[in-house]
mmCIF file of C-alpha atoms in Angstrom:
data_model
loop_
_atom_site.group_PDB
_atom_site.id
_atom_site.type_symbol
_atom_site.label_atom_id
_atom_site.label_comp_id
_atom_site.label_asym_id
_atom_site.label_seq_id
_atom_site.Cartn_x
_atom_site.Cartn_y
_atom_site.Cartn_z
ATOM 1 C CA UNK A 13 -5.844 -13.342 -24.283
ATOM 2 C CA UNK A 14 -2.859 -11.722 -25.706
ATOM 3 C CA UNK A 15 -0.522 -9.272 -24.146
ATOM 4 C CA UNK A 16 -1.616 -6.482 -26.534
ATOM 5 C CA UNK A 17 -5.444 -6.826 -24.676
ATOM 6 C CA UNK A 18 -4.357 -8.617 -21.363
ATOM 7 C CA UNK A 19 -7.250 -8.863 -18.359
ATOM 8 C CA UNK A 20 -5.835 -8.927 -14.850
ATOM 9 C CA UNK A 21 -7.815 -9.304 -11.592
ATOM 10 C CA UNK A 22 -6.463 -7.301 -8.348
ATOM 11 C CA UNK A 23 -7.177 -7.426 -5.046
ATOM 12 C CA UNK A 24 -6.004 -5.771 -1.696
ATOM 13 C CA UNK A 25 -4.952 -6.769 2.094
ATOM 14 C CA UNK A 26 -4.377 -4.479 4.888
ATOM 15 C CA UNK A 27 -6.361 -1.736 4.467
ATOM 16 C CA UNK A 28 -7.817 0.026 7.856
ATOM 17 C CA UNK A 29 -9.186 3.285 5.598
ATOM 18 C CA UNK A 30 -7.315 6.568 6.959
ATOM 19 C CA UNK A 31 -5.536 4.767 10.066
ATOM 20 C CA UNK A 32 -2.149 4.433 9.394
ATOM 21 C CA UNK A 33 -0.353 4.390 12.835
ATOM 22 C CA UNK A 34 -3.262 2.633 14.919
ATOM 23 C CA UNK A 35 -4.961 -0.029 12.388
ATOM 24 C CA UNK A 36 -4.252 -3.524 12.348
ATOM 25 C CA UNK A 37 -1.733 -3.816 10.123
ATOM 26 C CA UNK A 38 1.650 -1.775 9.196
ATOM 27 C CA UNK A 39 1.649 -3.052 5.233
ATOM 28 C CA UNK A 40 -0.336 -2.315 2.987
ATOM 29 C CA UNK A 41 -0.625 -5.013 -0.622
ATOM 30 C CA UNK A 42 -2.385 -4.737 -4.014
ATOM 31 C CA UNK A 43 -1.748 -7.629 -6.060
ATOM 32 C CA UNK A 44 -2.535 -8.257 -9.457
ATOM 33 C CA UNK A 45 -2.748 -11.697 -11.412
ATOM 34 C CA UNK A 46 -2.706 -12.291 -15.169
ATOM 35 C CA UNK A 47 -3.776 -15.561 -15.713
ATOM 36 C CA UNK A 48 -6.113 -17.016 -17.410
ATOM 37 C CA UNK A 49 -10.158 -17.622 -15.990
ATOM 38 C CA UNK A 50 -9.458 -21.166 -16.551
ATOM 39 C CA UNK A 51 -5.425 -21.625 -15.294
ATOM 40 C CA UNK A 52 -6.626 -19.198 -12.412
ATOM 41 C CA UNK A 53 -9.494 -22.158 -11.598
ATOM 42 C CA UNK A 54 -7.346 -24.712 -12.118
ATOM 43 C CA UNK A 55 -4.708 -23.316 -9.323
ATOM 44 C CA UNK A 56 -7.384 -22.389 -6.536
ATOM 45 C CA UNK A 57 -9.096 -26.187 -7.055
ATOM 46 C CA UNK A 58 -5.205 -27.614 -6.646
ATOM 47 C CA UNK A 59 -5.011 -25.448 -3.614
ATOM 48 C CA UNK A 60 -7.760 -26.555 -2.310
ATOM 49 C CA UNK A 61 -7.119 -30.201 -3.105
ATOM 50 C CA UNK A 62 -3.246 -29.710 -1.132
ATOM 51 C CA UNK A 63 -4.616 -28.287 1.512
ATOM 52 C CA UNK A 64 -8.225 -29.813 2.306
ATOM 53 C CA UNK A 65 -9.554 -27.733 4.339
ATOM 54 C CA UNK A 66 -13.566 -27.723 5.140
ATOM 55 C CA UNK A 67 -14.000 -23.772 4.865
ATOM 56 C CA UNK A 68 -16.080 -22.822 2.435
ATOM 57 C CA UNK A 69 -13.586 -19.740 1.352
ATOM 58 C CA UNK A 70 -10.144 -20.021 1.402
ATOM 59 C CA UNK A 71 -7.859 -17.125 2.871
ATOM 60 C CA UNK A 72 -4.578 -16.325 2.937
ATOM 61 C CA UNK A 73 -3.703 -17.212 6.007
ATOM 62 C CA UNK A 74 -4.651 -21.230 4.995
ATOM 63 C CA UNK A 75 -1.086 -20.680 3.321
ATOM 64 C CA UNK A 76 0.345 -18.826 5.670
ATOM 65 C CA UNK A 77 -0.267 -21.839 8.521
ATOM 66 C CA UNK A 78 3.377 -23.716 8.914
ATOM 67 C CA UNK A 79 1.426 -27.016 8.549
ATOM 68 C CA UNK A 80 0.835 -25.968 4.725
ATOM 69 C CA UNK A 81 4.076 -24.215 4.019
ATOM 70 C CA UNK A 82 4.769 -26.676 1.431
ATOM 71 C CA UNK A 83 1.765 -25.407 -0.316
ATOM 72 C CA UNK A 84 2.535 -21.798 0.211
ATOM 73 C CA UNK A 85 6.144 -22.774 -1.358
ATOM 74 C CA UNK A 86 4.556 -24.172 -4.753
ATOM 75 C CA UNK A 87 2.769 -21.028 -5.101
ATOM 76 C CA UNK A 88 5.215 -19.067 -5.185
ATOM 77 C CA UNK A 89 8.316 -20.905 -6.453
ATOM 78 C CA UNK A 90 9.929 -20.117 -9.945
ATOM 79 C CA UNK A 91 8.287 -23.127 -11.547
ATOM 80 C CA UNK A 92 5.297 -22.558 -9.688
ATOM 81 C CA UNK A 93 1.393 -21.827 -11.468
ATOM 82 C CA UNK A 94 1.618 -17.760 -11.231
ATOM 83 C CA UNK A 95 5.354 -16.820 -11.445
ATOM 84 C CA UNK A 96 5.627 -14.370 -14.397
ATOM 85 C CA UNK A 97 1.818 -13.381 -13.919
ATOM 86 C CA UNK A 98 1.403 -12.230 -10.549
ATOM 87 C CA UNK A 99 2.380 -8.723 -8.832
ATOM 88 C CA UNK A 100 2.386 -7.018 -5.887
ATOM 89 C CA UNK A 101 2.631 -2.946 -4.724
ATOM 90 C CA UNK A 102 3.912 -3.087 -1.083
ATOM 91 C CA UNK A 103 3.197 0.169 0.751
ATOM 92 C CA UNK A 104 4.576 0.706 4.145
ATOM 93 C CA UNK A 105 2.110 2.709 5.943
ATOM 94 C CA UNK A 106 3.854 4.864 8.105
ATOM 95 C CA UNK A 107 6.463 5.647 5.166
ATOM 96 C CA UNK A 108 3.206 6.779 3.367
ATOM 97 C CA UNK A 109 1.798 8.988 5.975
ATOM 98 C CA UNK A 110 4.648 10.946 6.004
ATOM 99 C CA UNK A 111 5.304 11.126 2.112
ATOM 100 C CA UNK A 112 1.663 12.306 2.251
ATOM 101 C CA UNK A 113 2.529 14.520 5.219
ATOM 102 C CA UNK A 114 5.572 16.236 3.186
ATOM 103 C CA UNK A 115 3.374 16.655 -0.030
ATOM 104 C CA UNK A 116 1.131 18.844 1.762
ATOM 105 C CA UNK A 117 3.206 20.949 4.132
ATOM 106 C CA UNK A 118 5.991 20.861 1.975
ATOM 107 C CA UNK A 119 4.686 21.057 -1.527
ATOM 108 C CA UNK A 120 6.828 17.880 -2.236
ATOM 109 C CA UNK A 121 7.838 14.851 -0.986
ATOM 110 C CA UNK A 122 12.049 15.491 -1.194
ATOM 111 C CA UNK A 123 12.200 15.235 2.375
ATOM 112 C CA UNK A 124 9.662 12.667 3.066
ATOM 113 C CA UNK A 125 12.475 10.114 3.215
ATOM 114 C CA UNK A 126 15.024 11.659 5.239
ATOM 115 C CA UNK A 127 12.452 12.670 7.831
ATOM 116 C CA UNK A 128 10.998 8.952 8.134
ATOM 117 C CA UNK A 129 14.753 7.289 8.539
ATOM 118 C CA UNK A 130 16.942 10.519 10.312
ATOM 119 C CA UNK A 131 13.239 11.125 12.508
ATOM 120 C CA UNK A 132 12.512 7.853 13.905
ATOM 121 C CA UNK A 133 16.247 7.537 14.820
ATOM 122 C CA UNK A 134 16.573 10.860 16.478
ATOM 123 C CA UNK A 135 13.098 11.531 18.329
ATOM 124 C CA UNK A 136 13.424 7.985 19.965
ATOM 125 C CA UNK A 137 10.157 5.460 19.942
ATOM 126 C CA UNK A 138 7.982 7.827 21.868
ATOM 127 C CA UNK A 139 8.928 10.961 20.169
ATOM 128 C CA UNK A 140 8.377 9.499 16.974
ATOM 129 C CA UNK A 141 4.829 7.280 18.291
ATOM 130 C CA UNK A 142 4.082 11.041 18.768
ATOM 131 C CA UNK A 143 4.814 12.651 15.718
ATOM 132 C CA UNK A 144 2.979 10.119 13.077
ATOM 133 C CA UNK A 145 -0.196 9.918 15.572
ATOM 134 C CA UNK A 146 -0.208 14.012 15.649
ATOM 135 C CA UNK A 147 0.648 14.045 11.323
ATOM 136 C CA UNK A 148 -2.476 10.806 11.005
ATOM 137 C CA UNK A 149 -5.089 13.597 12.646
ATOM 138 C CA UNK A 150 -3.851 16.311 10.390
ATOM 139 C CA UNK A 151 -4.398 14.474 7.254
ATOM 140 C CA UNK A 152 -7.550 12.200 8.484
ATOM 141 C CA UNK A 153 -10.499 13.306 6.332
ATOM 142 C CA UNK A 154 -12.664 12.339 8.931
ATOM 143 C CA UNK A 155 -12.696 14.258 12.620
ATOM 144 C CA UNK A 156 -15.581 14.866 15.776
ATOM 145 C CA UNK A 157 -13.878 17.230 17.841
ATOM 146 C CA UNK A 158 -13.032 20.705 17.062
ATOM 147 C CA UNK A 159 -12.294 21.622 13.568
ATOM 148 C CA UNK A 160 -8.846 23.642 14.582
ATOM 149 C CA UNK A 161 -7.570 20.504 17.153
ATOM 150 C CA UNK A 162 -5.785 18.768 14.569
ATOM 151 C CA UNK A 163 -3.685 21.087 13.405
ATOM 152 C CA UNK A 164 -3.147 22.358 17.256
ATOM 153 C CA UNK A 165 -2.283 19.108 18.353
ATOM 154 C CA UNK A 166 0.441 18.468 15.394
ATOM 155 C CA UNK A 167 2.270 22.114 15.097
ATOM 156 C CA UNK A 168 2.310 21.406 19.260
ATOM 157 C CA UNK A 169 4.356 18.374 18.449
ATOM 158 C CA UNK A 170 6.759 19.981 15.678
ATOM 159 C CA UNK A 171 7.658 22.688 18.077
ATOM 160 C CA UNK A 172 8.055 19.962 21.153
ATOM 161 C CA UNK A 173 10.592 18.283 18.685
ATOM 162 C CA UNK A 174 12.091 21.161 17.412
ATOM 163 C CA UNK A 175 13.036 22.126 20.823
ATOM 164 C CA UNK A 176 14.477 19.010 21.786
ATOM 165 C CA UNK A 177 15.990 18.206 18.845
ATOM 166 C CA UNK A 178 17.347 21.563 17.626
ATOM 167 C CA UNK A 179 21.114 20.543 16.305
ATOM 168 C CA UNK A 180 20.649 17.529 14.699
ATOM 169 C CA UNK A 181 20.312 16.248 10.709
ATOM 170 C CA UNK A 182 16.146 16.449 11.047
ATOM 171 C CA UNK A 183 15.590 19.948 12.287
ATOM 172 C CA UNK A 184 15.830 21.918 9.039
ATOM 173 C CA UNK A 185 12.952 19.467 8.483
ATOM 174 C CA UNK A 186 11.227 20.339 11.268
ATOM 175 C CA UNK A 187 11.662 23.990 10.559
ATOM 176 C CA UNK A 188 10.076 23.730 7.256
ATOM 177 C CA UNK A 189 6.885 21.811 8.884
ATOM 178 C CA UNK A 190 6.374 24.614 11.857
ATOM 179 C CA UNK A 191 6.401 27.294 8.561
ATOM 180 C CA UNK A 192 3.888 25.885 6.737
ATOM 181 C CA UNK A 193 1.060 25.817 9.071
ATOM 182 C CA UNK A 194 -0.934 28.331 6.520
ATOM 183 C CA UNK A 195 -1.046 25.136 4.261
ATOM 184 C CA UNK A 196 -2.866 23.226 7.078
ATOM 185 C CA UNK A 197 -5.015 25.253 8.151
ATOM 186 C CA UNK A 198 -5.992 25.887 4.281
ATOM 187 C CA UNK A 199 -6.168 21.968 4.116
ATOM 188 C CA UNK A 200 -8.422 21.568 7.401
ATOM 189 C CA UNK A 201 -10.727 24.522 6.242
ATOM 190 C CA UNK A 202 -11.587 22.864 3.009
ATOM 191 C CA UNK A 203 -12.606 19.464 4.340
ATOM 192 C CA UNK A 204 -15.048 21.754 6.332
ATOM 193 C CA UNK A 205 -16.519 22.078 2.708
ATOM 194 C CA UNK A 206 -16.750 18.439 2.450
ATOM 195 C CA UNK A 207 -15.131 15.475 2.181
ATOM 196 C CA UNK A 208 -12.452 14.954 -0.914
ATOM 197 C CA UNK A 209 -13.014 12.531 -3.926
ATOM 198 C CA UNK A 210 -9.469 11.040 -3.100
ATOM 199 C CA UNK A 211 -9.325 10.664 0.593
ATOM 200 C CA UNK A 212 -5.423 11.163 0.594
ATOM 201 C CA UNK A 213 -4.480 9.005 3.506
ATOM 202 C CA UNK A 214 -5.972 5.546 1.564
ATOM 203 C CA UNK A 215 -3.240 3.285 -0.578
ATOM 204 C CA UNK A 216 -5.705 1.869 -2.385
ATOM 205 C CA UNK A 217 -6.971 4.090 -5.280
ATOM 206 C CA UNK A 218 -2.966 5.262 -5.906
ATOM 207 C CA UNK A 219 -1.988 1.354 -5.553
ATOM 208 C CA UNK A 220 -4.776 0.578 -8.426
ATOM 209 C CA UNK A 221 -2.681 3.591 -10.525
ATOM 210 C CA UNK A 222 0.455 1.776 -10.336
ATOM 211 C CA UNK A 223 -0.911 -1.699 -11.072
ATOM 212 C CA UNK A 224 -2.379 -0.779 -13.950
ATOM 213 C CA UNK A 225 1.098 1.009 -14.834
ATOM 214 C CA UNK A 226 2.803 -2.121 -13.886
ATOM 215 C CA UNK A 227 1.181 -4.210 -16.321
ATOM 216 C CA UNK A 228 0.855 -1.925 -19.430
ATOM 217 C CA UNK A 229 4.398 -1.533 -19.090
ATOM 218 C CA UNK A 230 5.785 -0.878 -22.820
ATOM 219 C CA UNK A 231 2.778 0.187 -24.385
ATOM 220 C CA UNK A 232 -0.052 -3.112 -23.724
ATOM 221 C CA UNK A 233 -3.492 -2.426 -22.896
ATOM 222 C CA UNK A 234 -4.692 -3.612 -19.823
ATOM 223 C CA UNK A 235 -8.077 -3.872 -17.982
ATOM 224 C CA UNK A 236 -8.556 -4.317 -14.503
ATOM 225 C CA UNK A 237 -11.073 -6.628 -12.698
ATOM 226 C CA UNK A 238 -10.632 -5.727 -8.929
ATOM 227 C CA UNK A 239 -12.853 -6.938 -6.131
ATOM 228 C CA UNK A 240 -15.877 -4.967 -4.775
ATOM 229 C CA UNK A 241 -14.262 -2.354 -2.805
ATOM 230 C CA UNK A 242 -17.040 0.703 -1.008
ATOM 231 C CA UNK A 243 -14.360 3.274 -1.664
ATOM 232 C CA UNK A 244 -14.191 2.425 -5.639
ATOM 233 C CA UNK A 245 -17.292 4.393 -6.488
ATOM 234 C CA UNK A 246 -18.384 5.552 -10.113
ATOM 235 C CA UNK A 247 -16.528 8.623 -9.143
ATOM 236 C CA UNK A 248 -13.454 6.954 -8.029
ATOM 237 C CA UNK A 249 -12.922 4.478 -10.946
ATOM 238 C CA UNK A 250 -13.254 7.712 -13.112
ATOM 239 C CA UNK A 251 -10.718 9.417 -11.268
ATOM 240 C CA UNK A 252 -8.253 6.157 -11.856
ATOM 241 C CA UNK A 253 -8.513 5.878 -15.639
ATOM 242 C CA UNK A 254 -8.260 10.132 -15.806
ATOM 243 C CA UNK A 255 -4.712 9.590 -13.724
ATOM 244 C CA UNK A 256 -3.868 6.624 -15.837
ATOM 245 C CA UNK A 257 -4.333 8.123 -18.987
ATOM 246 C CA UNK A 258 -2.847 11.547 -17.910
ATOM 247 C CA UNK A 259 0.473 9.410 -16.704
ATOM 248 C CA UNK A 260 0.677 7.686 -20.292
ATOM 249 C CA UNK A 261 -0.982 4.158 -18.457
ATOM 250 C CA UNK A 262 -2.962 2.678 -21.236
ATOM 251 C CA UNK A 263 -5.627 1.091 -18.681
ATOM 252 C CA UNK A 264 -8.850 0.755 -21.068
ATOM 253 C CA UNK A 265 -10.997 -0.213 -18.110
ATOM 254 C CA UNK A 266 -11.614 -1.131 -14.620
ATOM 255 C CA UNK A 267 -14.532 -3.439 -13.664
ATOM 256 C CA UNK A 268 -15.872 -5.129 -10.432
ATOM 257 C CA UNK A 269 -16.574 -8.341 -9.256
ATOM 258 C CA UNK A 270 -17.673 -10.688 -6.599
ATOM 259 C CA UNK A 271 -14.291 -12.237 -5.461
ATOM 260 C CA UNK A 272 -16.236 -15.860 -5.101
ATOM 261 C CA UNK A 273 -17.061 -15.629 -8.325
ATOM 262 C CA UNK A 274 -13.820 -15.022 -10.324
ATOM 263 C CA UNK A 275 -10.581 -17.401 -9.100
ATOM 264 C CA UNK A 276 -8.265 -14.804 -10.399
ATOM 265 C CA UNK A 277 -9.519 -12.424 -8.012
ATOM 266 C CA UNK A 278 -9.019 -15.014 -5.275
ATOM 267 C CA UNK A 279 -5.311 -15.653 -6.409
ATOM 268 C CA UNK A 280 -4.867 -12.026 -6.475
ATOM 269 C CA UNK A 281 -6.648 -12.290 -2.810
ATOM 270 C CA UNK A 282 -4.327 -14.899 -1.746
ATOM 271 C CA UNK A 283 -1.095 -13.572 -2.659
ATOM 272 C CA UNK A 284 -1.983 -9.751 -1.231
ATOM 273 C CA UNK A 285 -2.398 -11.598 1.687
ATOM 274 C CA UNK A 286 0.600 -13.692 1.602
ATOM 275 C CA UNK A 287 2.778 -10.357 0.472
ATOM 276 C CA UNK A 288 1.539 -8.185 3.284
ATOM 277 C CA UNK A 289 1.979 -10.736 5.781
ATOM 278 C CA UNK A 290 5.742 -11.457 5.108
ATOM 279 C CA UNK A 291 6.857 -7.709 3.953
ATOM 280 C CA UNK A 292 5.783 -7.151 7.435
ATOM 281 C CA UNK A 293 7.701 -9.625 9.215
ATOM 282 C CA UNK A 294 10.688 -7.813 7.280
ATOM 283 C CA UNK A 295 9.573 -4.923 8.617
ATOM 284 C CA UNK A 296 9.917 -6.031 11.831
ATOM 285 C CA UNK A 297 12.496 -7.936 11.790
ATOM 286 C CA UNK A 298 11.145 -11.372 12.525
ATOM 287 C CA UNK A 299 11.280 -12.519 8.528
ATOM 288 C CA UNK A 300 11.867 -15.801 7.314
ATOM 289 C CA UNK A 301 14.380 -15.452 4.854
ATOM 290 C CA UNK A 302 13.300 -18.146 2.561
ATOM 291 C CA UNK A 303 10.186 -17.045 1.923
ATOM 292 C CA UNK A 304 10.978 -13.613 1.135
ATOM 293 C CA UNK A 305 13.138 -15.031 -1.208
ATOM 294 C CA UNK A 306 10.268 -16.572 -2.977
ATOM 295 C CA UNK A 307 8.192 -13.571 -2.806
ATOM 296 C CA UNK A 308 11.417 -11.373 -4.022
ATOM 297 C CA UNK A 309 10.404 -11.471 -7.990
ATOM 298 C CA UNK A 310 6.399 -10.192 -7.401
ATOM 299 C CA UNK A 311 7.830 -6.995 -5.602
ATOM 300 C CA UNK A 312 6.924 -3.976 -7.686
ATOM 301 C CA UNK A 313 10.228 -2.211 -7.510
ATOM 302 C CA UNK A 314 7.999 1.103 -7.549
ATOM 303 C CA UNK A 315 6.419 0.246 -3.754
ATOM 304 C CA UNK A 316 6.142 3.222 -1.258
ATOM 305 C CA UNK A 317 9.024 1.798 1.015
ATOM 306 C CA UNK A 318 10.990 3.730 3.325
ATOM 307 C CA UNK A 319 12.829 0.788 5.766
ATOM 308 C CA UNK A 320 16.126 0.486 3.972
ATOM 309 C CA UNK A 321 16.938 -3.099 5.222
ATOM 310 C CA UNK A 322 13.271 -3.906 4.678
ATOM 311 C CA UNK A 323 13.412 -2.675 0.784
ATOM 312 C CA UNK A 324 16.783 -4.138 -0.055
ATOM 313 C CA UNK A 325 15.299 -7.636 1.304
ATOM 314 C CA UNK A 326 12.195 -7.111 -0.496
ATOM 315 C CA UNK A 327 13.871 -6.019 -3.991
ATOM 316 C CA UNK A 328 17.064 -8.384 -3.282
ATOM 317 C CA UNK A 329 19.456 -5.042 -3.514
ATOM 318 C CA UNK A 330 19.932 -1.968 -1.837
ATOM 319 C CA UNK A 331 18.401 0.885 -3.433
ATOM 320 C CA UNK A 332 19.417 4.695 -2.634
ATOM 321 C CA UNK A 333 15.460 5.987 -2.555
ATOM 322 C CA UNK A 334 12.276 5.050 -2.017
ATOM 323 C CA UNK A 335 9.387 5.710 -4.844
ATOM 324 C CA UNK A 336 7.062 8.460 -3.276
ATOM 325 C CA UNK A 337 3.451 7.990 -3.583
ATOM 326 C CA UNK A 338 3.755 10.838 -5.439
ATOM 327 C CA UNK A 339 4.324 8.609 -8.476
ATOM 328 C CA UNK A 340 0.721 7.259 -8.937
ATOM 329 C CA UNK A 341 -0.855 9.417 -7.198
ATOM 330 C CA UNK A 342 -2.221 13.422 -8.031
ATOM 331 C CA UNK A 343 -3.727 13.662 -4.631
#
């Protein structure tokens, strides 16, 4: 397959839906490999043969064991089998939420990046456990309590911070949030209506955008062959090749698959998991610096990242901004 028609198979790790502050993970990864059916085949059966393990389907975290770091090393190393044909989006979860947070109550996301790094810093651990639970519940699509407790509970929590934190570099931030409680209360009243096609709080459908964007990079077609996913319904997929072809992406389809049945998908599956894993041990601050090394040259520059030392370890330099999700996505 050339690169004017080129096929590549994606895959995700870390999602927990609409929980971005409670889940089980703080990174989220979509990763997407270009290889060949049979290179792809040839890599997992080599994997399989380094590591020998007896379980029937083989995870990331078989790499990610220390006892087969050597294995996870030849996957990823410059002269490895998917350098120059793998990818991965990174998206930091609780940079997200509030990018998403700023989009609505703000109308953009200009601020979204000085309120995650000047906020956490000022309102302390608490304060800021505080804020990001009380912005999660304003944004969640899903709620069972009162419809108006949401938006209660997080203009309660702007004004609590505003108080406390009334001369310092975050509260014309915090000003603009406590003015634009028309905007949630417009938000809340139209999930009464029903649920949205784009639930806005989820990385994957935006993630699947810039993927596709990734890889049709100066002017290729690409299709997409991404694991069975419940949230990627008829509806969905539509939705993705609208925004792709409205941005300029020339994605020319998007099909799914059984993961057992296609080894790129499982390479995809392998190094989401592998990417997610160690761009959150740089996130806190436990990383091993060879590894991210090795995992440097997948990093889509374009990841939703707001941890400055985190993103300048992950992209190997220090870069002045990080890419709002407003970039892939028209949520």
């Amino acid at each position: 397959m050339t690169w004017n028609d080129r096929e590549v198979a994606c895959d995700e790790s870390g999602s927990d839906g609409e929980n971005l502050t409670g889940g089980n993970t703080d990174v989220f990864a979509h990763a997407g490999v270009g290889l060949p059916v049979d290179a792809a085949a040839a890599c997992v059966r080599e994997i399989r043969d380094r590591i020998r393990s007896p379980a029937e389907e083989y995870k990331a975290n078989h790499l990610l064991r220390e006892k087969h770091r050597a294995v996870l090393e030849w996957l990823l190393a410059p002269d490895g089998p998917i350098h120059g044909n793998a990818h991965v989006h990174l998206v930091e979860k609780e940079f997200f939420l509030v990018d998403r947070t700023a989009h609505l109550l703000l109308g953009d996301t200009a601020e979204a990046l000085s309120l995650y790094r000047t906020g956490r810093r000022t309102f302390g651990e608490a304060g800021w456990r505080e804020f990001v639970r009380a912005a999660n519940r304003l944004l969640r699509v899903r709620h069972d309590g009162e419809p108006s407790e949401p938006a209660e509970l997080f203009f309660r929590t702007v004004d609590d911070l505003r108080q406390a934190h009334a001369r310092t570099a975050v509260a014309p931030v915090l000003d603009g949030l406590a003015a634009a409680r028309s905007r949630a209360d417009d938000y809340r009243a139209g999930l009464l209506a029903g649920p949205p096609l784009i639930p806005p709080l989820n990385p994957l459908l935006p993630a699947i955008v810039r993927t596709a964007a990734y890889w049709s990079a100066g002017g290729r077609e690409v299709r997409l062959v991404h694991d069975r996913q419940n949230l990627l319904t008829p509806e969905r997929i539509a939705w993705i090749e609208e925004t792709a072809r409205r941005a300029g992406i020339r994605l020319v389809g998007l099909r799914l698959v059984v993961a057992g049945e296609d080894p790129r998908v499982q390479l995809a599956d392998f190094l989401a998991g592998i990417a997610r894993k160690l761009a959150s041990d740089e996130l806190n601050r436990r990383a091993d610096p060879a590894l991210t090394a090795l995992l440097r040259p997948y990093v889509d520059p374009a990841s939703v990242w707001g941890d400055e030392a985190g993103r300048a370890a992950l992209l190997g330099k220090i870069s002045p901004a990080a890419p709002s999700a407003d970039i892939n996505s028209a949520v």
